[in-house]
Amino acid sequence: MSDLARLTLDQVHGLAMEIFNAHGLSEDQATAVADTVTAAERDECKSHGLFRVPGYMASVKSGKVTPDAAPKVHDLAPGVAQVDANNGFAPLALKVGREPLASKAREQGIAVLGVVNCYHFAALWPETESLAEQGLVAFACTSYMPCVAPAGGTKPLYGTNPIAFSWPRGEGKPPMVFDQATAASARGEIMIHERDGKSISEGWAIDPDGNPTTDPTAGLAGAQLPFGGYKGAAFAMMVELMAGALIGDMFSYEAGAADNGDGGPSKGGEFMFAIDPARCAGGGAGGDEARAAQIAHSNAFFDKVMEQDGARLPSDRRYEARKRTPTEGITIPQSLYDTLQQLRAG
Ligand code: NDP
């Protein structure tokens, strides 16, 4: 028997919905999380696809997350919106916050969204990419639980604290999107290496005694390292401040202290901003001409990147996967498939 199970994207979504319904998620919560998980599988972002479903459900079973939470939007200022996720998962709160953020950005030129009281277990590119598809420049970041040591330290303090940035490339071209942990690797990647019995790369983690390690188990028990030494650590610190203190939510170390250890997502906030590029070019509210010039200018720049052998744009790998998976389907380890089948029973 193959150790891989093959599913169509419809089967991925359907399986996720069945599991979420069996665990009492409201239709809105279930659909938003299933959409996010399916998008991750579609784009071959394995560490945020079906792999995350057992964690999502652990946090419902333990009573940590409110399965039928209804997020509420607050209009804090002309350029500032907030979504209180009301103890629910992030995908629905982000879905609800997208339009207020986009319309404020168009009205003011720039706008900020703070999502608070949410449980985040996903990649960030879906939220920035969807804003760039509407012609906006977008940024997002979120903290997590303490797992990354500060520069020079050996104890976990920062989360893996991803940052995502999207840039619209105009008609017929998907946005440029990068989305990366400020840790040398996402924690999910180390967990997948542990599951698959593989070593992790040097520079990803230190063991509990502070020594460099390529053993995923020792790395998970010790501390992850920021990318690029103190430079990445500064980005991780920025994320703590923006997604924590700025929007009135927790730092990663506070989220860690509040967490019940059920293996699911921790509570926290997400910070986003969106910019209407036409406003920045001085083109006024319509700004069609200014926008066309900006797009042509930035596309010429992207061409310069791609004319170099071996270079590609961040997100091109995902877009290539997105072309294939609707017909080819996706695979997951049979052991994960079996776990998901058990979860269908509630
Ligand atoms: P990767 O290192 O795999 O990729 C980071 C970015 O670099 C991606 O945009 C990727 O694009 C791009 N990229 C990779 N290789 C190249 C290349 N050769 N040339 C140009 N661009 C390249 O991501 P991470 O492991 O750091 O993070 C994975 C995910 O984990 C992210 O989506 C992040 O949001 C998520 N995460 C979520 C957390 C949470 O708490 N919710 C915590 C930490 C991480 P492409 O995708 O096209 O390869």
mmCIF file with all atom_site columns, C-alpha atoms and ligand atoms in Angstrom, residues 48 120-125 142-144 160 162 177-181 185-186 189 312-318, ligand 1:
data_model
loop_
_atom_site.group_PDB
_atom_site.id
_atom_site.type_symbol
_atom_site.label_atom_id
_atom_site.label_alt_id
_atom_site.label_comp_id
_atom_site.label_asym_id
_atom_site.label_entity_id
_atom_site.label_seq_id
_atom_site.pdbx_PDB_ins_code
_atom_site.Cartn_x
_atom_site.Cartn_y
_atom_site.Cartn_z
_atom_site.occupancy
_atom_site.B_iso_or_equiv
_atom_site.pdbx_formal_charge
_atom_site.auth_seq_id
_atom_site.auth_comp_id
_atom_site.auth_asym_id
_atom_site.auth_atom_id
_atom_site.pdbx_PDB_model_num
ATOM   1  C CA  . HIS A 1 48  ? -0.249 24.990 6.470  1.00 0.00 ? 48  HIS A CA  1
ATOM   2  C CA  . HIS A 1 120 ? -3.626 31.975 13.929 1.00 0.00 ? 120 HIS A CA  1
ATOM   3  C CA  . PHE A 1 121 ? -2.358 28.738 12.422 1.00 0.00 ? 121 PHE A CA  1
ATOM   4  C CA  . ALA A 1 122 ? -2.037 29.670 8.768  1.00 0.00 ? 122 ALA A CA  1
ATOM   5  C CA  . ALA A 1 123 ? 0.211  31.222 6.152  1.00 0.00 ? 123 ALA A CA  1
ATOM   6  C CA  . LEU A 1 124 ? -0.163 34.982 5.639  1.00 0.00 ? 124 LEU A CA  1
ATOM   7  C CA  . TRP A 1 125 ? -0.035 35.176 1.849  1.00 0.00 ? 125 TRP A CA  1
ATOM   8  C CA  . THR A 1 142 ? 1.631  37.985 13.233 1.00 0.00 ? 142 THR A CA  1
ATOM   9  C CA  . SER A 1 143 ? 3.366  36.679 16.333 1.00 0.00 ? 143 SER A CA  1
ATOM   10 C CA  . TYR A 1 144 ? 3.025  33.165 17.737 1.00 0.00 ? 144 TYR A CA  1
ATOM   11 C CA  . THR A 1 160 ? 8.391  32.510 14.367 1.00 0.00 ? 160 THR A CA  1
ATOM   12 C CA  . PRO A 1 162 ? 6.000  35.689 9.710  1.00 0.00 ? 162 PRO A CA  1
ATOM   13 C CA  . VAL A 1 177 ? 4.007  38.020 -2.832 1.00 0.00 ? 177 VAL A CA  1
ATOM   14 C CA  . PHE A 1 178 ? 6.610  37.037 -0.321 1.00 0.00 ? 178 PHE A CA  1
ATOM   15 C CA  . ASP A 1 179 ? 5.631  35.419 2.938  1.00 0.00 ? 179 ASP A CA  1
ATOM   16 C CA  . GLN A 1 180 ? 8.306  34.183 5.285  1.00 0.00 ? 180 GLN A CA  1
ATOM   17 C CA  . ALA A 1 181 ? 8.940  33.413 8.903  1.00 0.00 ? 181 ALA A CA  1
ATOM   18 C CA  . SER A 1 185 ? 12.369 28.191 9.178  1.00 0.00 ? 185 SER A CA  1
ATOM   19 C CA  . ALA A 1 186 ? 8.675  27.904 9.984  1.00 0.00 ? 186 ALA A CA  1
ATOM   20 C CA  . GLU A 1 189 ? 8.706  22.737 8.690  1.00 0.00 ? 189 GLU A CA  1
ATOM   21 C CA  . ARG A 1 312 ? 12.531 33.899 -9.798 1.00 0.00 ? 312 ARG A CA  1
ATOM   22 C CA  . LEU A 1 313 ? 9.940  35.986 -8.052 1.00 0.00 ? 313 LEU A CA  1
ATOM   23 C CA  . PRO A 1 314 ? 8.750  34.926 -4.610 1.00 0.00 ? 314 PRO A CA  1
ATOM   24 C CA  . SER A 1 315 ? 5.302  33.300 -5.111 1.00 0.00 ? 315 SER A CA  1
ATOM   25 C CA  . ASP A 1 316 ? 6.119  31.882 -8.568 1.00 0.00 ? 316 ASP A CA  1
ATOM   26 C CA  . ARG A 1 317 ? 6.531  28.414 -7.027 1.00 0.00 ? 317 ARG A CA  1
ATOM   27 C CA  . ARG A 1 318 ? 3.048  28.678 -5.532 1.00 0.00 ? 318 ARG A CA  1
HETATM 28 P P1  . NDP B 2 .   ? 9.918  29.809 2.805  1.00 0.00 ? 1   NDP B P1  1
HETATM 29 O O1  . NDP B 2 .   ? 11.299 29.986 3.301  1.00 0.00 ? 1   NDP B O1  1
HETATM 30 O O2  . NDP B 2 .   ? 9.532  28.502 2.234  1.00 0.00 ? 1   NDP B O2  1
HETATM 31 O O3  . NDP B 2 .   ? 9.598  30.913 1.715  1.00 0.00 ? 1   NDP B O3  1
HETATM 32 C C1  . NDP B 2 .   ? 9.633  32.268 2.044  1.00 0.00 ? 1   NDP B C1  1
HETATM 33 C C2  . NDP B 2 .   ? 9.344  33.131 0.847  1.00 0.00 ? 1   NDP B C2  1
HETATM 34 O O4  . NDP B 2 .   ? 10.476 33.101 -0.031 1.00 0.00 ? 1   NDP B O4  1
HETATM 35 C C3  . NDP B 2 .   ? 8.167  32.664 0.022  1.00 0.00 ? 1   NDP B C3  1
HETATM 36 O O5  . NDP B 2 .   ? 7.438  33.788 -0.408 1.00 0.00 ? 1   NDP B O5  1
HETATM 37 C C4  . NDP B 2 .   ? 8.828  31.938 -1.146 1.00 0.00 ? 1   NDP B C4  1
HETATM 38 O O6  . NDP B 2 .   ? 8.028  31.946 -2.315 1.00 0.00 ? 1   NDP B O6  1
HETATM 39 C C5  . NDP B 2 .   ? 10.074 32.747 -1.340 1.00 0.00 ? 1   NDP B C5  1
HETATM 40 N N1  . NDP B 2 .   ? 11.149 32.011 -1.958 1.00 0.00 ? 1   NDP B N1  1
HETATM 41 C C6  . NDP B 2 .   ? 11.622 30.793 -1.613 1.00 0.00 ? 1   NDP B C6  1
HETATM 42 N N2  . NDP B 2 .   ? 12.640 30.450 -2.412 1.00 0.00 ? 1   NDP B N2  1
HETATM 43 C C7  . NDP B 2 .   ? 12.835 31.485 -3.267 1.00 0.00 ? 1   NDP B C7  1
HETATM 44 C C8  . NDP B 2 .   ? 13.751 31.730 -4.345 1.00 0.00 ? 1   NDP B C8  1
HETATM 45 N N3  . NDP B 2 .   ? 14.660 30.829 -4.689 1.00 0.00 ? 1   NDP B N3  1
HETATM 46 N N4  . NDP B 2 .   ? 13.638 32.897 -5.008 1.00 0.00 ? 1   NDP B N4  1
HETATM 47 C C9  . NDP B 2 .   ? 12.715 33.811 -4.666 1.00 0.00 ? 1   NDP B C9  1
HETATM 48 N N5  . NDP B 2 .   ? 11.817 33.621 -3.683 1.00 0.00 ? 1   NDP B N5  1
HETATM 49 C C10 . NDP B 2 .   ? 11.885 32.477 -2.982 1.00 0.00 ? 1   NDP B C10 1
HETATM 50 O O7  . NDP B 2 .   ? 8.862  30.209 3.955  1.00 0.00 ? 1   NDP B O7  1
HETATM 51 P P2  . NDP B 2 .   ? 8.967  30.000 5.543  1.00 0.00 ? 1   NDP B P2  1
HETATM 52 O O8  . NDP B 2 .   ? 9.367  28.596 5.805  1.00 0.00 ? 1   NDP B O8  1
HETATM 53 O O9  . NDP B 2 .   ? 9.756  31.085 6.141  1.00 0.00 ? 1   NDP B O9  1
HETATM 54 O O10 . NDP B 2 .   ? 7.438  30.200 5.980  1.00 0.00 ? 1   NDP B O10 1
HETATM 55 C C11 . NDP B 2 .   ? 6.464  29.311 5.469  1.00 0.00 ? 1   NDP B C11 1
HETATM 56 C C12 . NDP B 2 .   ? 5.086  29.763 5.847  1.00 0.00 ? 1   NDP B C12 1
HETATM 57 O O11 . NDP B 2 .   ? 4.874  29.635 7.238  1.00 0.00 ? 1   NDP B O11 1
HETATM 58 C C13 . NDP B 2 .   ? 4.719  31.199 5.497  1.00 0.00 ? 1   NDP B C13 1
HETATM 59 O O12 . NDP B 2 .   ? 3.587  31.147 4.665  1.00 0.00 ? 1   NDP B O12 1
HETATM 60 C C14 . NDP B 2 .   ? 4.376  31.843 6.822  1.00 0.00 ? 1   NDP B C14 1
HETATM 61 O O13 . NDP B 2 .   ? 3.295  32.765 6.779  1.00 0.00 ? 1   NDP B O13 1
HETATM 62 C C15 . NDP B 2 .   ? 3.974  30.644 7.655  1.00 0.00 ? 1   NDP B C15 1
HETATM 63 N N6  . NDP B 2 .   ? 4.113  30.870 9.078  1.00 0.00 ? 1   NDP B N6  1
HETATM 64 C C16 . NDP B 2 .   ? 2.991  31.067 9.843  1.00 0.00 ? 1   NDP B C16 1
HETATM 65 C C17 . NDP B 2 .   ? 3.091  31.290 11.210 1.00 0.00 ? 1   NDP B C17 1
HETATM 66 C C18 . NDP B 2 .   ? 1.891  31.555 12.046 1.00 0.00 ? 1   NDP B C18 1
HETATM 67 O O14 . NDP B 2 .   ? 2.045  31.692 13.251 1.00 0.00 ? 1   NDP B O14 1
HETATM 68 N N7  . NDP B 2 .   ? 0.718  31.648 11.506 1.00 0.00 ? 1   NDP B N7  1
HETATM 69 C C19 . NDP B 2 .   ? 4.395  31.287 11.875 1.00 0.00 ? 1   NDP B C19 1
HETATM 70 C C20 . NDP B 2 .   ? 5.511  31.132 10.962 1.00 0.00 ? 1   NDP B C20 1
HETATM 71 C C21 . NDP B 2 .   ? 5.374  30.914 9.624  1.00 0.00 ? 1   NDP B C21 1
HETATM 72 P P3  . NDP B 2 .   ? 7.288  30.553 -2.812 1.00 0.00 ? 1   NDP B P3  1
HETATM 73 O O15 . NDP B 2 .   ? 6.188  30.309 -1.809 1.00 0.00 ? 1   NDP B O15 1
HETATM 74 O O16 . NDP B 2 .   ? 6.795  30.857 -4.186 1.00 0.00 ? 1   NDP B O16 1
HETATM 75 O O17 . NDP B 2 .   ? 8.341  29.483 -2.769 1.00 0.00 ? 1   NDP B O17 1
#
